[in-house]
Amino acid sequence: MLDKIIRIATRQSPLALWQAQYVQTRLMACHPGLQVELVPMVTKGDIILDTPLAKVGGKGLFVKELELAMLDGRADIAVHSMKDVPVEFPEGLGLVTICEREDPRDAFVSNHYASLADLPHGSIVGTSSLRRQCQLRQKRPDLQIRDLRGNVGTRLSKLDNGEYDAIILAVAGLKRLGLEDRIRAALTPEECLPAVGQGAVGIECRLDDQITRDLLAPLAHRETTLRVQAERAMNMRLEGGCQVPIGSYAELEGNELWLRALVGAPDGSQMVCGERRGPSENAESMGVDLAEELLANGAREILHEVYQGNAPK
Ligand SMILES: NCc1[nH]cc(CCC(=O)O)c1CC(=O)O
């Protein structure tokens, strides 16, 4: 085992590098003598930074190159933010390990206002997430939502330039980058239901690479895995493939899983919500059941409209 090397395919944004280094450090701590190297890569998503994600084909853009590297044998694993991992994997690859979740909430970030409630009528809020957009619009139809893309650092500098009165980012990303002091308020799940998998880091590898899978096993976090499984099962049944106005958030109290989800029209005009409680063994079936309930209650029409609007021309 001592001559084994694990190569981690990673994007080069500060957040991606943080996550890859986190897995590198943990693997080396669990397996003294194991060599773990980073293989930095550029993905299409990193190149097309000025177009709203929903219009360029969604989050898959950030993972395709990493997956090719694993299939070619140039890398062994890829580390992802779970919320950016598409629901389906190429043949031969799969998500094998989910690590302990960081704070899953969204953060309200502003240089002038302490909270969403403090924002004056008509304020400009930056986010490119349809999920954040629809929840903000539903509570505050007066706000002007403007697109905001780029790495966390880029987004913060756009706020600091005065282009926005406030922006919404994930708490987890800000904490990981040591930017926690920029958070003015964390939005509760009632204010803004988080995205599927938000705050959790997951590891993808070749499914037939049993040695690597065994080495990754100690990094898995049971509670996070159950929560994210429920959230992803919900998303998968909704066929939430590209960027979508879907929130899905599970909490675990003892063995009881509490899954909440919503599908909203991006303009905030409609929102379908639901929840399920049940034993954690049923994480995936709860997700599927809840998705079916939402579809029957109007989510099908909302998603159909969103996908049509985003269809590649
Ligand atoms: N969409 C980009 C992205 N993907 C993962 C995170 C960080 C938080 C996480 O790990 O969920 C972010 C930044 C953000 O949404 O603010």
GROMACS .gro file of C-alpha atoms and ligand atoms in nm:
model
  329
    1MET     CA    1   0.000   0.000   0.000
    2LEU     CA    2   0.289   0.237   0.067
    3ASP     CA    3   0.372   0.282  -0.302
    4LYS     CA    4   0.010   0.366  -0.388
    5ILE     CA    5  -0.056   0.716  -0.522
    6ILE     CA    6  -0.400   0.873  -0.534
    7ARG     CA    7  -0.437   1.153  -0.790
    8ILE     CA    8  -0.718   1.401  -0.734
    9ALA     CA    9  -0.859   1.575  -1.043
   10THR     CA   10  -0.961   1.923  -0.939
   11ARG     CA   11  -1.074   2.257  -1.075
   12GLN     CA   12  -0.850   2.548  -0.983
   13SER     CA   13  -1.094   2.783  -0.818
   14PRO     CA   14  -0.995   2.855  -0.458
   15LEU     CA   15  -1.299   2.662  -0.334
   16ALA     CA   16  -1.229   2.355  -0.550
   17LEU     CA   17  -0.866   2.357  -0.439
   18TRP     CA   18  -0.971   2.388  -0.075
   19GLN     CA   19  -1.196   2.085  -0.114
   20ALA     CA   20  -0.935   1.878  -0.294
   21GLN     CA   21  -0.675   1.967  -0.030
   22TYR     CA   22  -0.920   1.878   0.245
   23VAL     CA   23  -0.961   1.529   0.097
   24GLN     CA   24  -0.584   1.504   0.039
   25THR     CA   25  -0.513   1.591   0.403
   26ARG     CA   26  -0.775   1.353   0.538
   27LEU     CA   27  -0.660   1.065   0.318
   28MET     CA   28  -0.298   1.111   0.428
   29ALA     CA   29  -0.405   1.131   0.794
   30CYS     CA   30  -0.609   0.809   0.765
   31HIS     CA   31  -0.338   0.624   0.572
   32PRO     CA   32   0.013   0.721   0.681
   33GLY     CA   33   0.256   0.670   0.392
   34LEU     CA   34  -0.010   0.708   0.123
   35GLN     CA   35   0.084   0.961  -0.147
   36VAL     CA   36  -0.195   1.194  -0.259
   37GLU     CA   37  -0.141   1.440  -0.546
   38LEU     CA   38  -0.358   1.708  -0.703
   39VAL     CA   39  -0.414   1.716  -1.080
   40PRO     CA   40  -0.539   2.071  -1.152
   41MET     CA   41  -0.766   2.106  -1.457
   42VAL     CA   42  -0.965   2.369  -1.645
   43THR     CA   43  -1.332   2.288  -1.719
   44LYS     CA   44  -1.576   2.443  -1.966
   45GLY     CA   45  -1.765   2.594  -1.673
   46ASP     CA   46  -1.450   2.785  -1.575
   47ILE     CA   47  -1.414   2.926  -1.926
   48ILE     CA   48  -1.774   3.034  -1.987
   49LEU     CA   49  -1.808   3.260  -1.686
   50ASP     CA   50  -2.012   3.545  -1.826
   51THR     CA   51  -2.328   3.362  -1.936
   52PRO     CA   52  -2.602   3.258  -1.691
   53LEU     CA   53  -2.537   2.892  -1.612
   54ALA     CA   54  -2.888   2.785  -1.700
   55LYS     CA   55  -2.830   2.906  -2.057
   56VAL     CA   56  -2.500   2.728  -2.120
   57GLY     CA   57  -2.612   2.382  -2.015
   58GLY     CA   58  -2.592   2.372  -1.639
   59LYS     CA   59  -2.362   2.241  -1.375
   60GLY     CA   60  -2.239   1.936  -1.566
   61LEU     CA   61  -1.996   2.173  -1.737
   62PHE     CA   62  -1.784   2.178  -1.425
   63VAL     CA   63  -1.739   1.803  -1.393
   64LYS     CA   64  -1.709   1.658  -1.743
   65GLU     CA   65  -1.334   1.714  -1.785
   66LEU     CA   66  -1.268   1.572  -1.440
   67GLU     CA   67  -1.465   1.260  -1.529
   68LEU     CA   68  -1.277   1.213  -1.855
   69ALA     CA   69  -0.950   1.228  -1.660
   70MET     CA   70  -1.067   0.949  -1.430
   71LEU     CA   71  -1.188   0.736  -1.720
   72ASP     CA   72  -0.855   0.788  -1.901
   73GLY     CA   73  -0.660   0.696  -1.589
   74ARG     CA   74  -0.499   1.041  -1.559
   75ALA     CA   75  -0.663   1.075  -1.218
   76ASP     CA   76  -0.819   0.843  -0.960
   77ILE     CA   77  -1.075   1.057  -0.785
   78ALA     CA   78  -1.255   1.388  -0.820
   79VAL     CA   79  -1.378   1.596  -0.529
   80HIS     CA   80  -1.703   1.782  -0.578
   81SER     CA   81  -1.936   2.018  -0.397
   82MET     CA   82  -2.233   1.783  -0.375
   83LYS     CA   83  -2.465   2.053  -0.501
   84ASP     CA   84  -2.273   2.071  -0.830
   85VAL     CA   85  -2.277   1.696  -0.896
   86PRO     CA   86  -2.522   1.598  -1.171
   87VAL     CA   87  -2.771   1.324  -1.090
   88GLU     CA   88  -2.624   1.078  -1.338
   89PHE     CA   89  -2.270   0.951  -1.388
   90PRO     CA   90  -2.091   0.822  -1.695
   91GLU     CA   91  -2.069   0.444  -1.721
   92GLY     CA   92  -1.800   0.314  -1.486
   93LEU     CA   93  -1.794   0.616  -1.252
   94GLY     CA   94  -1.990   0.686  -0.939
   95LEU     CA   95  -2.007   0.888  -0.625
   96VAL     CA   96  -1.867   0.661  -0.356
   97THR     CA   97  -1.803   0.881  -0.052
   98ILE     CA   98  -1.983   1.175   0.106
   99CYS     CA   99  -1.790   1.364   0.375
  100GLU     CA  100  -1.926   1.551   0.675
  101ARG     CA  101  -2.144   1.847   0.587
  102GLU     CA  102  -2.047   2.207   0.663
  103ASP     CA  103  -2.323   2.458   0.741
  104PRO     CA  104  -2.576   2.403   0.458
  105ARG     CA  105  -2.744   2.745   0.473
  106ASP     CA  106  -2.734   3.038   0.235
  107ALA     CA  107  -2.565   3.357   0.348
  108PHE     CA  108  -2.689   3.713   0.311
  109VAL     CA  109  -2.385   3.926   0.228
  110SER     CA  110  -2.400   4.304   0.213
  111ASN     CA  111  -2.186   4.605   0.294
  112HIS     CA  112  -2.481   4.818   0.402
  113TYR     CA  113  -2.764   4.601   0.533
  114ALA     CA  114  -2.778   4.346   0.814
  115SER     CA  115  -3.047   4.119   0.677
  116LEU     CA  116  -3.294   4.056   0.399
  117ALA     CA  117  -3.561   4.235   0.601
  118ASP     CA  118  -3.337   4.546   0.621
  119LEU     CA  119  -3.310   4.585   0.242
  120PRO     CA  120  -3.494   4.895   0.120
  121HIS     CA  121  -3.770   4.862  -0.139
  122GLY     CA  122  -3.632   4.791  -0.486
  123SER     CA  123  -3.282   4.691  -0.374
  124ILE     CA  124  -3.057   4.503  -0.617
  125VAL     CA  125  -2.967   4.150  -0.510
  126GLY     CA  126  -2.711   3.937  -0.694
  127THR     CA  127  -2.757   3.566  -0.752
  128SER     CA  128  -2.768   3.343  -1.059
  129SER     CA  129  -2.934   3.059  -0.873
  130LEU     CA  130  -3.295   3.006  -0.980
  131ARG     CA  131  -3.359   2.846  -0.642
  132ARG     CA  132  -3.241   3.154  -0.451
  133GLN     CA  133  -3.410   3.385  -0.698
  134CYS     CA  134  -3.754   3.228  -0.668
  135GLN     CA  135  -3.745   3.219  -0.289
  136LEU     CA  136  -3.627   3.580  -0.265
  137ARG     CA  137  -3.889   3.698  -0.512
  138GLN     CA  138  -4.165   3.516  -0.332
  139LYS     CA  139  -4.086   3.693  -0.004
  140ARG     CA  140  -3.976   4.024  -0.152
  141PRO     CA  141  -4.136   4.085  -0.493
  142ASP     CA  142  -3.998   4.440  -0.485
  143LEU     CA  143  -3.633   4.330  -0.510
  144GLN     CA  144  -3.443   4.346  -0.838
  145ILE     CA  145  -3.257   4.020  -0.889
  146ARG     CA  146  -2.949   4.046  -1.113
  147ASP     CA  147  -2.723   3.773  -1.242
  148LEU     CA  148  -2.399   3.713  -1.053
  149ARG     CA  149  -2.144   3.460  -1.170
  150GLY     CA  150  -1.783   3.371  -1.110
  151ASN     CA  151  -1.584   3.238  -0.819
  152VAL     CA  152  -1.673   3.340  -0.466
  153GLY     CA  153  -1.396   3.605  -0.469
  154THR     CA  154  -1.520   3.753  -0.798
  155ARG     CA  155  -1.873   3.772  -0.665
  156LEU     CA  156  -1.761   3.952  -0.352
  157SER     CA  157  -1.563   4.206  -0.554
  158LYS     CA  158  -1.872   4.276  -0.767
  159LEU     CA  159  -2.061   4.346  -0.444
  160ASP     CA  160  -1.778   4.567  -0.319
  161ASN     CA  161  -1.778   4.760  -0.651
  162GLY     CA  162  -2.131   4.866  -0.572
  163GLU     CA  163  -2.302   4.664  -0.844
  164TYR     CA  164  -2.541   4.512  -0.589
  165ASP     CA  165  -2.695   4.608  -0.255
  166ALA     CA  166  -2.657   4.249  -0.138
  167ILE     CA  167  -2.565   3.906  -0.272
  168ILE     CA  168  -2.648   3.552  -0.165
  169LEU     CA  169  -2.373   3.290  -0.133
  170ALA     CA  170  -2.343   2.957   0.043
  171VAL     CA  171  -2.224   2.982   0.404
  172ALA     CA  172  -2.006   2.673   0.350
  173GLY     CA  173  -1.801   2.824   0.068
  174LEU     CA  174  -1.739   3.146   0.262
  175LYS     CA  175  -1.633   2.955   0.574
  176ARG     CA  176  -1.398   2.731   0.379
  177LEU     CA  177  -1.228   3.030   0.221
  178GLY     CA  178  -1.188   3.205   0.556
  179LEU     CA  179  -1.446   3.469   0.455
  180GLU     CA  180  -1.692   3.402   0.735
  181ASP     CA  181  -1.675   3.766   0.847
  182ARG     CA  182  -1.853   3.866   0.522
  183ILE     CA  183  -2.170   3.685   0.633
  184ARG     CA  184  -2.422   3.935   0.768
  185ALA     CA  185  -2.694   3.675   0.826
  186ALA     CA  186  -2.744   3.307   0.757
  187LEU     CA  187  -3.081   3.243   0.597
  188THR     CA  188  -3.289   2.983   0.779
  189PRO     CA  189  -3.428   2.691   0.575
  190GLU     CA  190  -3.767   2.861   0.612
  191GLU     CA  191  -3.633   3.178   0.449
  192CYS     CA  192  -3.437   3.000   0.177
  193LEU     CA  193  -3.438   2.622   0.151
  194PRO     CA  194  -3.085   2.509   0.060
  195ALA     CA  195  -2.988   2.328  -0.259
  196VAL     CA  196  -2.954   1.952  -0.278
  197GLY     CA  197  -2.628   1.856  -0.110
  198GLN     CA  198  -2.527   2.212  -0.024
  199GLY     CA  199  -2.230   2.224   0.213
  200ALA     CA  200  -2.129   1.861   0.157
  201VAL     CA  201  -1.821   1.742  -0.028
  202GLY     CA  202  -1.843   1.419  -0.227
  203ILE     CA  203  -1.585   1.197  -0.392
  204GLU     CA  204  -1.625   1.031  -0.730
  205CYS     CA  205  -1.409   0.747  -0.860
  206ARG     CA  206  -1.403   0.452  -1.100
  207LEU     CA  207  -1.644   0.198  -0.958
  208ASP     CA  208  -1.409  -0.095  -1.031
  209ASP     CA  209  -1.120   0.066  -0.841
  210GLN     CA  210  -1.170  -0.123  -0.516
  211ILE     CA  211  -0.834  -0.021  -0.367
  212THR     CA  212  -0.923   0.347  -0.393
  213ARG     CA  213  -1.275   0.285  -0.265
  214ASP     CA  214  -1.135   0.110   0.044
  215LEU     CA  215  -0.895   0.400   0.104
  216LEU     CA  216  -1.185   0.648   0.079
  217ALA     CA  217  -1.416   0.457   0.313
  218PRO     CA  218  -1.300   0.621   0.640
  219LEU     CA  219  -1.384   0.967   0.499
  220ALA     CA  220  -1.754   0.885   0.469
  221HIS     CA  221  -1.992   1.052   0.714
  222ARG     CA  222  -2.303   0.845   0.783
  223GLU     CA  223  -2.549   1.120   0.881
  224THR     CA  224  -2.450   1.345   0.592
  225THR     CA  225  -2.477   1.053   0.352
  226LEU     CA  226  -2.834   0.973   0.459
  227ARG     CA  227  -2.940   1.336   0.435
  228VAL     CA  228  -2.784   1.389   0.094
  229GLN     CA  229  -2.923   1.058  -0.034
  230ALA     CA  230  -3.276   1.173   0.048
  231GLU     CA  231  -3.217   1.514  -0.111
  232ARG     CA  232  -3.066   1.365  -0.426
  233ALA     CA  233  -3.336   1.101  -0.464
  234MET     CA  234  -3.589   1.383  -0.461
  235ASN     CA  235  -3.396   1.579  -0.721
  236MET     CA  236  -3.341   1.274  -0.939
  237ARG     CA  237  -3.712   1.190  -0.951
  238LEU     CA  238  -3.778   1.550  -1.056
  239GLU     CA  239  -3.516   1.503  -1.326
  240GLY     CA  240  -3.349   1.816  -1.195
  241GLY     CA  241  -3.067   1.783  -1.443
  242CYS     CA  242  -2.936   2.131  -1.510
  243GLN     CA  243  -2.972   2.444  -1.305
  244VAL     CA  244  -3.320   2.431  -1.157
  245PRO     CA  245  -3.542   2.619  -0.912
  246ILE     CA  246  -3.539   2.328  -0.667
  247GLY     CA  247  -3.463   2.331  -0.296
  248SER     CA  248  -3.419   2.003  -0.111
  249TYR     CA  249  -3.303   1.980   0.246
  250ALA     CA  250  -3.297   1.692   0.493
  251GLU     CA  251  -3.223   1.693   0.865
  252LEU     CA  252  -3.166   1.393   1.086
  253GLU     CA  253  -3.291   1.373   1.448
  254GLY     CA  254  -3.185   1.041   1.591
  255ASN     CA  255  -3.297   0.797   1.326
  256GLU     CA  256  -3.576   1.020   1.197
  257LEU     CA  257  -3.517   1.193   0.870
  258TRP     CA  258  -3.705   1.514   0.795
  259LEU     CA  259  -3.697   1.604   0.427
  260ARG     CA  260  -3.829   1.933   0.295
  261ALA     CA  261  -3.842   2.034  -0.069
  262LEU     CA  262  -3.973   2.302  -0.299
  263VAL     CA  263  -4.003   2.377  -0.668
  264GLY     CA  264  -4.064   2.737  -0.763
  265ALA     CA  265  -4.118   2.947  -1.070
  266PRO     CA  266  -3.807   3.169  -1.107
  267ASP     CA  267  -4.024   3.483  -1.097
  268GLY     CA  268  -4.160   3.382  -0.757
  269SER     CA  269  -4.519   3.366  -0.887
  270GLN     CA  270  -4.568   3.001  -0.789
  271MET     CA  271  -4.411   2.766  -0.539
  272VAL     CA  272  -4.487   2.404  -0.460
  273CYS     CA  273  -4.359   2.280  -0.122
  274GLY     CA  274  -4.377   1.955   0.070
  275GLU     CA  275  -4.215   1.750   0.342
  276ARG     CA  276  -4.177   1.393   0.466
  277ARG     CA  277  -4.069   1.240   0.793
  278GLY     CA  278  -3.960   0.881   0.830
  279PRO     CA  279  -3.691   0.637   0.936
  280SER     CA  280  -3.352   0.708   0.779
  281GLU     CA  281  -3.342   0.362   0.615
  282ASN     CA  282  -3.609   0.498   0.382
  283ALA     CA  283  -3.405   0.803   0.278
  284GLU     CA  284  -3.429   0.735  -0.095
  285SER     CA  285  -3.792   0.625  -0.110
  286MET     CA  286  -3.891   0.933   0.093
  287GLY     CA  287  -3.715   1.149  -0.163
  288VAL     CA  288  -3.893   0.979  -0.451
  289ASP     CA  289  -4.234   0.997  -0.278
  290LEU     CA  290  -4.192   1.364  -0.201
  291ALA     CA  291  -4.087   1.438  -0.560
  292GLU     CA  292  -4.399   1.261  -0.687
  293GLU     CA  293  -4.617   1.463  -0.455
  294LEU     CA  294  -4.460   1.787  -0.578
  295LEU     CA  295  -4.495   1.683  -0.943
  296ALA     CA  296  -4.863   1.609  -0.889
  297ASN     CA  297  -4.910   1.945  -0.715
  298GLY     CA  298  -4.782   2.157  -1.002
  299ALA     CA  299  -4.404   2.110  -1.008
  300ARG     CA  300  -4.428   1.928  -1.341
  301GLU     CA  301  -4.567   2.237  -1.514
  302ILE     CA  302  -4.320   2.472  -1.347
  303LEU     CA  303  -4.017   2.259  -1.444
  304HIS     CA  304  -4.146   2.208  -1.796
  305GLU     CA  305  -4.162   2.583  -1.841
  306VAL     CA  306  -3.811   2.634  -1.698
  307TYR     CA  307  -3.657   2.365  -1.921
  308GLN     CA  308  -3.825   2.505  -2.231
  309GLY     CA  309  -3.695   2.852  -2.152
  310ASN     CA  310  -3.342   2.714  -2.117
  311ALA     CA  311  -3.341   2.480  -2.414
  312PRO     CA  312  -3.018   2.525  -2.614
  313LYS     CA  313  -3.085   2.720  -2.932
  314LIG     N1  314  -2.258   2.711  -0.718
  314LIG     C1  315  -2.123   2.724  -0.680
  314LIG     C2  316  -2.093   2.662  -0.549
  314LIG     N2  317  -2.084   2.530  -0.535
  314LIG     C3  318  -2.055   2.500  -0.404
  314LIG     C4  319  -2.046   2.620  -0.336
  314LIG     C5  320  -2.010   2.630  -0.194
  314LIG     C6  321  -2.100   2.566  -0.096
  314LIG     C7  322  -2.121   2.419  -0.102
  314LIG     O1  323  -2.026   2.340  -0.087
  314LIG     O2  324  -2.236   2.380  -0.116
  314LIG     C8  325  -2.070   2.724  -0.427
  314LIG     C9  326  -2.069   2.869  -0.403
  314LIG    C10  327  -2.200   2.927  -0.360
  314LIG     O3  328  -2.308   2.878  -0.395
  314LIG     O4  329  -2.198   3.029  -0.290
   0.00000   0.00000   0.00000
